[in-house]
Amino acid sequence: MMRQDIIEALYEFIPQENISLQEAMAGHTTFRIGGPADCFVKIETENQLIKALALFWQYKVPYYIIGNGSNLLVGDAGCRGVVLQIADKMNQIQVNGEEIIADAGVTMSRVARTAWEHGLEGLEFASGIPGTIGGGVVMNAGAYGGEMCQVVTSVRIIDDIGQVQEIPVDEMAFGYRTSIIKKNPYVVTAVRFKLQKGDKDQIKARMDDFAARRREKQPLEYPSAGSTFKRPEGHFAGKLIMDADLAGLQVGGAQVSKKHCGFVINTGNATAEDVRTLICQVQETVKGRFDVDLEPEVIFLGE
């Protein structure tokens, strides 16, 4: 439970309609799974975020930053403390020539679409990724040969003492599904991209091609958190799982997708415990068969 004095302090700089108590997290994740957060706050501005973080640090309130919950599994008992959502409100985009500046809450697909509308190429790979720009830059999201590190020039963050910084790309320590932000308690507020002029028809054709490939190969008709496991060096997680005869393996409402074994899907009534148990079974089987460790790409939050 949240202390009333902390809630009242939040009301001083965040509209009351953007704060809710005991908010079911199933409505805020693409897995459609998760119990209640003690307090759920929709952030609209960088200034609100700075004040909220200072408040939580002062009172030692645990907090977690989310975008649209596309890479997240929240426990059935929910999560204690505060969940700060950036996706819904903090979502402005500026286009200046070949440069795009996007708030952290803008979805990857929207910034890719904006680039296409302005005849800018380089973000086509992002057009089907369901996450936000903030989350995407934290994990250096990518698809079809493209990654965030190829188009980002700098990232605006709030650091661990509440100061705003602009981190240039050469200091971001980008790697496979990682960055300097993933290794530090920083919060992304905006991302700056440098793209280049291209032919709008060709850009759209590439986006359509990627979308068609996703529809053909991924179980988009079911709730999931996207790729469940990181790609192990020298292997593909989905192929290892398929070769281990785990396609269709089910625990409760959670299932290894028959369409793409790299996805664990919610067939309709899965619990977080179902998903966790299934992930463990997959890891143990693949380790036993091929001596390969599968590391989850999904982030686990709460109890």
C-alpha positions as a printed NumPy array, in Angstrom:
array([[  0.   ,   0.   ,   0.   ],
       [  1.146,   3.518,  -0.793],
       [  1.43 ,   6.058,   2.   ],
       [ -1.192,   8.775,   1.722],
       [  1.312,  11.585,   2.189],
       [  3.307,  10.345,  -0.834],
       [  0.155,  10.15 ,  -2.944],
       [ -0.795,  13.683,  -1.927],
       [  2.713,  14.873,  -2.805],
       [  2.27 ,  13.375,  -6.285],
       [ -1.018,  15.247,  -6.687],
       [  0.919,  18.524,  -6.363],
       [  2.573,  18.123,  -9.779],
       [  0.72 ,  15.291, -11.554],
       [ -2.999,  15.498, -12.452],
       [ -5.102,  13.194, -10.302],
       [ -6.58 ,  11.475, -13.354],
       [ -3.067,  10.259, -14.202],
       [ -2.652,   8.481, -10.859],
       [ -4.436,   5.262,  -9.941],
       [ -4.108,   2.836,  -7.049],
       [ -4.196,  -0.957,  -7.287],
       [ -4.078,  -0.749, -11.08 ],
       [ -4.224,  -4.152, -12.829],
       [ -1.027,  -4.453, -14.859],
       [ -2.592,  -6.962, -17.252],
       [ -4.044,  -3.949, -19.045],
       [ -0.608,  -2.406, -19.53 ],
       [  1.443,  -5.297, -20.939],
       [  1.305,  -6.975, -24.331],
       [  1.272, -10.337, -22.508],
       [ -2.074,  -9.262, -20.96 ],
       [ -0.855, -10.732, -17.675],
       [ -0.158,  -9.155, -14.307],
       [ -1.607,  -8.319, -10.916],
       [ -2.065,  -4.844,  -9.428],
       [  0.558,  -2.155,  -8.957],
       [  0.286,  -0.296,  -5.653],
       [  0.363,   2.962,  -7.586],
       [  0.294,   3.572, -11.351],
       [  1.296,   6.979, -12.719],
       [  1.114,   8.278, -16.285],
       [  3.943,  10.738, -16.883],
       [  3.348,  13.625, -19.322],
       [  6.57 ,  15.655, -19.15 ],
       [ 10.249,  15.379, -18.322],
       [  9.738,  17.824, -15.453],
       [  7.053,  15.604, -13.905],
       [  9.419,  12.674, -14.134],
       [ 12.273,  14.571, -12.453],
       [ 10.001,  15.569,  -9.551],
       [  8.549,  12.08 ,  -9.191],
       [ 11.978,  10.448,  -9.08 ],
       [ 13.186,  12.94 ,  -6.467],
       [ 10.112,  12.172,  -4.336],
       [ 10.622,   8.413,  -4.545],
       [ 14.312,   8.708,  -3.743],
       [ 13.519,  10.878,  -0.729],
       [ 11.026,   8.399,   0.721],
       [ 12.799,   5.253,  -0.567],
       [  9.752,   4.205,  -2.593],
       [ 10.469,   1.399,  -5.098],
       [  9.529,   2.341,  -8.645],
       [  9.672,   0.916, -12.142],
       [  9.607,   2.688, -15.503],
       [  7.6  ,   1.143, -18.349],
       [  6.671,   2.085, -21.885],
       [  3.803,   0.058, -23.29 ],
       [  4.837,  -3.145, -21.543],
       [  5.864,  -4.999, -24.685],
       [  8.814,  -6.837, -23.123],
       [  7.43 ,  -7.321, -19.636],
       [  5.955, -10.087, -17.493],
       [  4.334,  -8.814, -14.296],
       [  3.753, -11.265, -11.467],
       [  0.288, -12.513, -10.56 ],
       [  0.484, -10.754,  -7.187],
       [  1.4  ,  -7.507,  -8.901],
       [  4.223,  -5.197,  -7.896],
       [  4.874,  -3.053,  -4.893],
       [  5.68 ,   0.628,  -5.086],
       [  5.051,   2.781,  -8.135],
       [  4.907,   1.991, -11.844],
       [  5.652,   5.06 , -13.963],
       [  4.29 ,   4.774, -17.492],
       [  5.86 ,   7.018, -20.099],
       [  4.163,   5.646, -23.229],
       [  0.662,   7.063, -23.046],
       [  1.322,  10.774, -22.535],
       [  4.987,  11.541, -23.207],
       [  4.882,  11.065, -26.966],
       [  5.838,  14.14 , -28.986],
       [  7.86 ,  14.   , -32.239],
       [  9.868,  16.768, -33.928],
       [ 11.205,  16.53 , -37.482],
       [ 14.005,  18.901, -38.505],
       [ 15.313,  18.1  , -41.973],
       [ 16.925,  14.675, -41.713],
       [ 16.77 ,  14.649, -37.923],
       [ 13.949,  13.295, -35.74 ],
       [ 13.652,  13.924, -32.006],
       [ 11.137,  11.641, -30.3  ],
       [  9.956,  11.545, -26.698],
       [ 10.683,   8.263, -24.956],
       [  7.01 ,   7.281, -24.985],
       [  6.614,   7.348, -28.767],
       [  6.158,   3.854, -30.175],
       [  8.795,   2.476, -32.503],
       [  6.16 ,   1.955, -35.19 ],
       [  4.976,   5.572, -34.992],
       [  8.436,   7.087, -35.331],
       [  9.101,   4.756, -38.3  ],
       [  5.852,   5.872, -39.899],
       [  6.736,   9.535, -39.289],
       [ 10.098,   9.008, -40.951],
       [  8.403,   7.49 , -44.004],
       [  5.894,  10.36 , -44.18 ],
       [  8.844,  12.775, -44.396],
       [ 10.745,  10.685, -46.936],
       [ 13.422,   9.628, -44.445],
       [ 14.941,   6.149, -44.504],
       [ 16.748,   4.118, -41.872],
       [ 13.953,   3.288, -39.427],
       [ 12.037,   0.785, -41.553],
       [ 13.191,  -2.079, -39.301],
       [ 11.367,  -0.462, -36.377],
       [  7.978,  -0.314, -38.081],
       [  6.704,  -3.564, -36.584],
       [  8.413,  -3.484, -33.173],
       [  5.68 ,  -2.949, -30.551],
       [  7.785,  -1.183, -27.934],
       [  8.5  ,   2.484, -27.305],
       [ 11.54 ,   4.461, -28.379],
       [ 12.704,   4.688, -24.761],
       [ 12.621,   0.949, -24.23 ],
       [ 14.015,   0.363, -27.698],
       [ 17.119,   2.425, -27.079],
       [ 17.72 ,   0.831, -23.673],
       [ 17.907,  -2.641, -25.234],
       [ 19.226,  -1.554, -28.646],
       [ 16.154,  -3.056, -30.29 ],
       [ 16.471,  -4.341, -33.804],
       [ 15.009,  -6.478, -36.56 ],
       [ 15.781,  -7.493, -40.14 ],
       [ 19.364,  -6.276, -40.002],
       [ 18.589,  -2.879, -38.457],
       [ 19.295,  -1.723, -34.904],
       [ 18.772,   1.461, -32.93 ],
       [ 22.516,   2.043, -32.667],
       [ 22.65 ,   2.567, -36.461],
       [ 20.344,   5.596, -36.448],
       [ 20.577,   7.141, -32.956],
       [ 22.851,  10.155, -32.523],
       [ 22.16 ,  10.924, -28.85 ],
       [ 19.907,   9.973, -25.956],
       [ 18.474,  12.384, -23.399],
       [ 18.325,  10.892, -19.905],
       [ 17.749,  11.673, -16.253],
       [ 20.707,  10.305, -14.32 ],
       [ 20.858,   8.774, -10.854],
       [ 21.014,  12.159,  -9.102],
       [ 18.18 ,  13.748, -11.061],
       [ 20.257,  15.666, -13.594],
       [ 19.364,  15.776, -17.293],
       [ 22.133,  14.656, -19.63 ],
       [ 22.519,  14.129, -23.362],
       [ 24.568,  11.003, -24.06 ],
       [ 26.15 ,  10.883, -27.546],
       [ 25.902,   7.61 , -29.433],
       [ 29.609,   6.821, -29.078],
       [ 29.168,   6.785, -25.282],
       [ 26.044,   4.616, -25.299],
       [ 27.99 ,   1.304, -25.198],
       [ 25.461,  -0.305, -27.521],
       [ 25.68 ,  -4.071, -27.92 ],
       [ 23.338,  -6.953, -28.636],
       [ 20.171,  -6.059, -26.702],
       [ 22.049,  -3.809, -24.317],
       [ 23.356,  -0.279, -23.75 ],
       [ 24.892,   1.861, -21.03 ],
       [ 21.381,   2.708, -19.858],
       [ 20.522,  -0.921, -19.196],
       [ 23.511,  -1.098, -16.862],
       [ 22.779,   2.134, -14.964],
       [ 19.775,   3.614, -13.14 ],
       [ 19.094,   6.154, -15.902],
       [ 15.712,   7.047, -17.377],
       [ 15.375,   7.901, -21.063],
       [ 13.244,  10.954, -21.855],
       [ 13.994,  11.525, -25.564],
       [ 16.012,  10.117, -28.453],
       [ 17.617,  11.956, -31.367],
       [ 17.88 ,  10.203, -34.748],
       [ 19.88 ,  11.055, -37.873],
       [ 18.322,   9.595, -41.001],
       [ 18.727,  10.265, -44.7  ],
       [ 16.49 ,  11.217, -47.575],
       [ 15.023,   8.334, -49.514],
       [ 12.291,   7.413, -51.938],
       [  8.963,   7.229, -50.102],
       [  7.663,   4.39 , -52.249],
       [ 10.772,   2.306, -51.618],
       [ 10.658,   3.044, -47.888],
       [  7.009,   1.985, -47.742],
       [  7.76 ,  -1.158, -49.748],
       [ 10.416,  -2.204, -47.239],
       [  8.05 ,  -1.542, -44.327],
       [  5.307,  -3.563, -46.007],
       [  7.743,  -6.412, -46.682],
       [  8.819,  -6.534, -43.03 ],
       [  5.171,  -6.456, -41.904],
       [  4.288,  -9.337, -44.229],
       [  7.202, -11.39 , -42.926],
       [  6.069, -10.793, -39.338],
       [  2.505, -11.836, -40.094],
       [  3.763, -14.973, -41.814],
       [  6.274, -16.081, -39.187],
       [  5.199, -14.643, -35.822],
       [  2.156, -15.487, -33.669],
       [  0.795, -11.94 , -33.72 ],
       [ -2.743, -13.195, -33.07 ],
       [ -1.832, -14.066, -29.454],
       [ -0.647, -11.877, -26.572],
       [  3.08 , -12.258, -25.943],
       [  6.176, -10.284, -25.045],
       [  7.777, -10.855, -28.428],
       [ 10.916, -12.99 , -28.561],
       [ 11.113, -14.762, -25.215],
       [ 14.847, -15.475, -25.287],
       [ 17.94 , -13.645, -26.438],
       [ 19.817, -15.134, -29.36 ],
       [ 22.534, -17.408, -27.933],
       [ 25.911, -16.988, -29.588],
       [ 26.165, -19.214, -32.622],
       [ 22.528, -20.336, -32.447],
       [ 18.936, -19.233, -32.858],
       [ 16.725, -19.709, -29.817],
       [ 13.639, -20.62 , -31.835],
       [ 15.446, -23.354, -33.789],
       [ 16.95 , -24.864, -30.63 ],
       [ 13.51 , -24.99 , -29.043],
       [ 11.968, -26.508, -32.166],
       [ 14.767, -29.091, -32.471],
       [ 14.134, -30.016, -28.826],
       [ 10.563, -30.949, -29.862],
       [  9.054, -28.268, -27.639],
       [  6.716, -26.637, -30.183],
       [  3.268, -26.462, -28.612],
       [  4.504, -27.323, -25.106],
       [  1.954, -25.861, -22.712],
       [  1.733, -25.005, -19.026],
       [ -1.72 , -23.772, -18.088],
       [ -2.547, -21.008, -20.568],
       [  1.076, -20.422, -21.607],
       [  2.355, -22.166, -24.718],
       [  5.485, -22.377, -26.854],
       [  4.128, -21.075, -30.135],
       [  3.793, -23.679, -32.857],
       [  4.203, -20.911, -35.43 ],
       [  7.475, -19.582, -34.001],
       [  9.115, -21.493, -31.16 ],
       [ 10.988, -18.402, -30.007],
       [  7.709, -17.   , -28.673],
       [  5.87 , -17.989, -25.501],
       [  2.246, -16.953, -25.996],
       [ -0.778, -16.39 , -23.779],
       [ -3.496, -18.604, -25.249],
       [ -6.137, -16.712, -23.311],
       [ -5.922, -17.338, -19.578],
       [ -2.228, -17.708, -18.796],
       [ -0.871, -16.599, -15.449],
       [  2.599, -15.209, -14.854],
       [  3.411, -18.412, -12.993],
       [  2.408, -20.44 , -16.067],
       [  4.814, -18.404, -18.199],
       [  7.679, -18.613, -15.694],
       [  7.266, -22.38 , -15.329],
       [  7.177, -22.871, -19.091],
       [ 10.278, -20.72 , -19.597],
       [ 12.141, -22.797, -17.003],
       [ 11.088, -26.042, -18.67 ],
       [ 12.305, -24.783, -22.042],
       [ 15.634, -23.651, -20.57 ],
       [ 16.201, -26.979, -18.822],
       [ 15.333, -29.041, -21.9  ],
       [ 17.5  , -27.022, -24.292],
       [ 20.382, -27.101, -21.829],
       [ 20.052, -30.86 , -21.479],
       [ 19.793, -31.515, -25.22 ],
       [ 22.283, -29.026, -26.643],
       [ 24.246, -27.659, -23.649],
       [ 23.134, -24.135, -24.563],
       [ 21.92 , -21.626, -21.986],
       [ 18.86 , -19.622, -23.038],
       [ 18.721, -16.196, -21.408],
       [ 15.256, -14.626, -21.221],
       [ 14.761, -11.399, -23.114],
       [ 11.541, -10.867, -21.18 ],
       [ 11.865,  -8.67 , -18.083],
       [ 10.23 , -10.02 , -14.926],
       [  8.57 ,  -7.554, -12.559],
       [  6.828,  -8.085,  -9.254],
       [  5.727, -11.094,  -7.264]])
